[in-house]
mmCIF file of C-alpha atoms in Angstrom:
data_model
loop_
_atom_site.group_PDB
_atom_site.id
_atom_site.type_symbol
_atom_site.label_atom_id
_atom_site.label_comp_id
_atom_site.label_asym_id
_atom_site.label_seq_id
_atom_site.Cartn_x
_atom_site.Cartn_y
_atom_site.Cartn_z
ATOM 1 C CA MET F 1 -6.260 -9.328 4.312
ATOM 2 C CA ILE F 2 -5.062 -5.828 5.187
ATOM 3 C CA ILE F 3 -3.326 -3.118 3.171
ATOM 4 C CA GLU F 4 -1.761 -0.428 5.340
ATOM 5 C CA GLY F 5 0.848 2.257 5.260
ATOM 6 C CA TYR F 6 1.342 5.970 4.740
ATOM 7 C CA PHE F 7 -0.881 7.527 2.113
ATOM 8 C CA ALA F 8 0.926 10.878 2.501
ATOM 9 C CA VAL F 9 4.133 11.972 4.224
ATOM 10 C CA PHE F 10 4.531 15.491 5.582
ATOM 11 C CA ASP F 11 7.090 17.846 4.034
ATOM 12 C CA SER F 12 7.729 15.537 1.071
ATOM 13 C CA VAL F 13 8.290 17.758 -1.969
ATOM 14 C CA TYR F 14 6.397 16.992 -5.156
ATOM 15 C CA GLU F 15 7.466 18.746 -8.369
ATOM 16 C CA ILE F 16 4.228 19.639 -10.139
ATOM 17 C CA ALA F 17 6.042 21.067 -13.170
ATOM 18 C CA PRO F 18 9.428 22.729 -13.720
ATOM 19 C CA GLY F 19 9.659 25.586 -11.220
ATOM 20 C CA MET F 20 6.497 24.536 -9.352
ATOM 21 C CA SER F 21 6.428 22.295 -6.291
ATOM 22 C CA GLU F 22 4.266 21.548 -3.289
ATOM 23 C CA SER F 23 4.364 19.768 0.039
ATOM 24 C CA ILE F 24 1.828 18.892 2.710
ATOM 25 C CA ALA F 25 2.307 20.381 6.171
ATOM 26 C CA SER F 26 1.759 18.558 9.428
ATOM 27 C CA GLY F 27 -1.849 18.967 10.518
ATOM 28 C CA ALA F 28 -3.231 19.354 6.982
ATOM 29 C CA PHE F 29 -5.472 16.287 7.388
ATOM 30 C CA SER F 30 -6.883 17.165 10.812
ATOM 31 C CA ASN F 31 -10.173 18.489 9.390
ATOM 32 C CA SER F 32 -10.610 15.549 6.974
ATOM 33 C CA ILE F 33 -10.068 12.521 9.181
ATOM 34 C CA GLY F 34 -13.706 12.353 10.312
ATOM 35 C CA GLY F 35 -15.094 12.659 6.789
ATOM 36 C CA ASP F 36 -16.331 9.932 4.452
ATOM 37 C CA VAL F 37 -13.212 8.916 2.526
ATOM 38 C CA ARG F 38 -12.859 6.080 0.024
ATOM 39 C CA ALA F 39 -9.847 3.859 -0.655
ATOM 40 C CA LEU F 40 -9.511 3.218 -4.392
ATOM 41 C CA ILE F 41 -7.239 1.465 -6.849
ATOM 42 C CA ASN F 42 -5.376 4.010 -9.024
ATOM 43 C CA HIS F 43 -8.038 6.699 -8.407
ATOM 44 C CA ASP F 44 -10.635 4.587 -10.219
ATOM 45 C CA THR F 45 -14.005 5.240 -8.559
ATOM 46 C CA THR F 46 -15.316 1.892 -9.812
ATOM 47 C CA LEU F 47 -12.600 0.024 -7.868
ATOM 48 C CA VAL F 48 -13.378 0.721 -4.215
ATOM 49 C CA LEU F 49 -11.199 -1.084 -1.661
ATOM 50 C CA GLY F 50 -12.729 0.427 1.454
ATOM 51 C CA ARG F 51 -14.567 3.369 2.968
ATOM 52 C CA THR F 52 -14.401 5.124 6.303
ATOM 53 C CA ALA F 53 -18.208 5.254 6.578
ATOM 54 C CA ALA F 54 -18.320 1.462 6.174
ATOM 55 C CA HIS F 55 -15.487 1.026 8.720
ATOM 56 C CA THR F 56 -13.413 -0.807 6.098
ATOM 57 C CA LEU F 57 -10.924 2.066 5.897
ATOM 58 C CA GLU F 58 -9.194 3.524 8.950
ATOM 59 C CA LEU F 59 -7.222 6.781 8.709
ATOM 60 C CA ARG F 60 -5.183 8.750 11.227
ATOM 61 C CA GLU F 61 -2.715 11.573 11.144
ATOM 62 C CA ASP F 62 0.501 11.234 13.127
ATOM 63 C CA THR F 63 3.831 13.067 13.165
ATOM 64 C CA ARG F 64 4.961 11.394 9.915
ATOM 65 C CA GLY F 65 1.834 11.821 7.806
ATOM 66 C CA LEU F 66 -1.504 10.226 6.913
ATOM 67 C CA TRP F 67 -1.540 6.557 7.884
ATOM 68 C CA GLY F 68 -4.273 4.198 6.795
ATOM 69 C CA ARG F 69 -5.463 0.614 6.930
ATOM 70 C CA VAL F 70 -7.852 -1.016 4.462
ATOM 71 C CA SER F 71 -9.644 -4.284 5.241
ATOM 72 C CA VAL F 72 -9.757 -6.090 1.907
ATOM 73 C CA ASN F 73 -13.000 -7.813 0.918
ATOM 74 C CA PRO F 74 -12.090 -11.450 0.098
ATOM 75 C CA ASN F 75 -15.182 -11.673 -2.162
ATOM 76 C CA ASP F 76 -14.069 -8.758 -4.367
ATOM 77 C CA ARG F 77 -11.744 -10.079 -7.091
ATOM 78 C CA ALA F 78 -10.298 -6.627 -7.929
ATOM 79 C CA ALA F 79 -9.590 -5.960 -4.237
ATOM 80 C CA VAL F 80 -7.915 -9.345 -3.797
ATOM 81 C CA ASP F 81 -5.841 -8.732 -6.957
ATOM 82 C CA ALA F 82 -4.728 -5.345 -5.560
ATOM 83 C CA TYR F 83 -3.878 -6.971 -2.222
ATOM 84 C CA GLU F 84 -1.781 -9.619 -3.990
ATOM 85 C CA ARG F 85 0.088 -6.951 -5.995
ATOM 86 C CA VAL F 86 0.885 -5.084 -2.777
ATOM 87 C CA LYS F 87 1.871 -8.321 -1.048
ATOM 88 C CA ARG F 88 4.349 -9.170 -3.849
ATOM 89 C CA GLY F 89 5.738 -5.642 -3.841
ATOM 90 C CA ASP F 90 4.606 -4.891 -7.391
ATOM 91 C CA VAL F 91 2.585 -1.949 -6.032
ATOM 92 C CA SER F 92 4.071 -0.330 -2.959
ATOM 93 C CA GLN F 93 2.862 3.259 -2.880
ATOM 94 C CA CYS F 94 -0.314 5.320 -2.972
ATOM 95 C CA SER F 95 -1.797 8.623 -3.959
ATOM 96 C CA ILE F 96 -4.466 10.889 -2.557
ATOM 97 C CA GLY F 97 -7.311 12.878 -4.073
ATOM 98 C CA PHE F 98 -8.116 16.141 -2.315
ATOM 99 C CA GLU F 99 -9.187 19.758 -2.532
ATOM 100 C CA ILE F 100 -6.940 22.461 -1.098
ATOM 101 C CA VAL F 101 -8.593 24.541 1.634
ATOM 102 C CA SER F 102 -5.562 26.689 2.528
ATOM 103 C CA GLU F 103 -1.938 26.887 1.516
ATOM 104 C CA ASP F 104 1.096 29.167 1.759
ATOM 105 C CA THR F 105 2.847 30.332 -1.395
ATOM 106 C CA ASP F 106 6.623 30.828 -1.430
ATOM 107 C CA TYR F 107 8.070 32.735 -4.391
ATOM 108 C CA ARG F 108 11.726 31.771 -4.439
ATOM 109 C CA ASP F 109 14.752 33.751 -5.591
ATOM 110 C CA ASP F 110 15.361 31.339 -8.477
ATOM 111 C CA GLY F 111 11.908 32.152 -9.917
ATOM 112 C CA SER F 112 10.289 28.944 -8.737
ATOM 113 C CA VAL F 113 7.109 28.703 -6.672
ATOM 114 C CA HIS F 114 6.455 26.305 -3.796
ATOM 115 C CA TRP F 115 3.081 25.744 -2.150
ATOM 116 C CA THR F 116 2.792 24.338 1.355
ATOM 117 C CA ILE F 117 -0.661 22.852 1.840
ATOM 118 C CA ARG F 118 -1.921 23.692 5.354
ATOM 119 C CA ASP F 119 -5.489 22.355 5.203
ATOM 120 C CA LEU F 120 -7.270 20.116 2.734
ATOM 121 C CA LYS F 121 -10.474 18.227 2.128
ATOM 122 C CA LEU F 122 -9.539 14.585 1.584
ATOM 123 C CA TRP F 123 -11.774 12.732 -0.889
ATOM 124 C CA GLU F 124 -9.898 9.501 -1.459
ATOM 125 C CA VAL F 125 -6.712 7.535 -0.942
ATOM 126 C CA SER F 126 -5.491 5.144 -3.621
ATOM 127 C CA VAL F 127 -3.191 2.192 -3.862
ATOM 128 C CA CYS F 128 -1.265 3.509 -6.838
ATOM 129 C CA THR F 129 1.163 2.198 -9.422
ATOM 130 C CA PHE F 130 2.820 5.580 -10.144
ATOM 131 C CA PRO F 131 2.676 7.934 -7.147
ATOM 132 C CA ALA F 132 3.699 11.581 -7.197
ATOM 133 C CA TYR F 133 5.285 11.564 -3.735
ATOM 134 C CA ALA F 134 7.912 8.812 -3.924
ATOM 135 C CA GLU F 135 8.740 8.979 -0.185
ATOM 136 C CA THR F 136 5.425 7.477 0.830
ATOM 137 C CA ASN F 137 4.826 3.824 1.504
ATOM 138 C CA ILE F 138 1.569 3.852 -0.317
ATOM 139 C CA SER F 139 0.888 7.526 -1.105
ATOM 140 C CA ALA F 140 1.003 10.523 -3.484
ATOM 141 C CA ARG F 141 -1.206 12.583 -5.651
ATOM 142 C CA ALA F 142 -2.358 12.423 -9.243
ATOM 143 C CA ASP F 143 -1.118 15.338 -11.273
ATOM 144 C CA GLN F 144 -3.973 17.039 -13.040
ATOM 145 C CA LYS F 145 -3.200 19.425 -15.885
ATOM 146 C CA ALA F 146 -6.139 21.802 -15.327
ATOM 147 C CA GLU F 147 -5.286 22.233 -11.644
ATOM 148 C CA ILE F 148 -1.614 22.847 -12.460
ATOM 149 C CA GLU F 149 -2.501 25.516 -15.028
ATOM 150 C CA LYS F 150 -4.921 27.171 -12.574
ATOM 151 C CA ARG F 151 -2.249 27.266 -9.861
ATOM 152 C CA ARG F 152 0.404 28.549 -12.285
ATOM 153 C CA LEU F 153 -1.897 31.401 -13.355
ATOM 154 C CA GLN F 154 -2.727 32.223 -9.714
ATOM 155 C CA ALA F 155 0.986 32.318 -8.816
ATOM 156 C CA TRP F 156 1.684 34.634 -11.761
ATOM 157 C CA ARG F 157 -1.187 36.939 -10.740
ATOM 158 C CA GLU F 158 -0.039 37.127 -7.114
ATOM 159 C CA LYS F 159 3.545 37.828 -8.168
ATOM 160 C CA THR F 160 2.442 40.517 -10.640
ATOM 161 C CA VAL F 161 0.227 42.248 -8.058
ATOM 162 C CA LYS F 162 3.140 42.313 -5.593
ATOM 163 C CA LYS F 163 5.395 43.855 -8.242
ATOM 164 C CA LEU F 164 2.789 46.479 -9.144
ATOM 165 C CA LYS F 165 2.464 47.403 -5.482
ATOM 166 C CA GLY F 166 6.225 47.823 -5.266
ATOM 167 C CA ASP F 167 6.849 44.694 -3.139
ATOM 168 C CA HIS F 168 10.009 43.351 -4.717
ATOM 169 C CA ASP F 169 10.432 40.614 -2.088
ATOM 170 C CA GLY F 170 7.956 38.506 -4.110
ATOM 171 C CA THR F 171 10.212 38.339 -7.211
#
């Protein structure tokens, strides 16, 4: 039993909140592929499907995005249930858990902000019922309120500093 597909697709735009969006750039996973990453069910750390260190999760980055394959443990009831939900098409996408290492910030003319993630530390991939990035086959990211508020405040600070310095291109 295998679950496979794209856990993330490059350049897919995710609206974090009104006026705030992000996307993942090609190459963003290149520093994470060799790390110890877990495959989970809906980001639940008690429901592990596979792990790169155990060779039950395989990940690779290609021109489309982050592709992965999980070998499902036939003795793990939760894993088999997840496999069956994917097989039926009831669950067909995923999400990812990560920490941003570097990103570009684009302050747009309409007042919105877009972040392009250039490098990240991947912690986990999840077979997910409600993904953030709809374009993925089995991918996305959980939206976390504290992180959104932190990023909103950082964007406001950067924009304000640019204005104070007389750089009106950042408006």
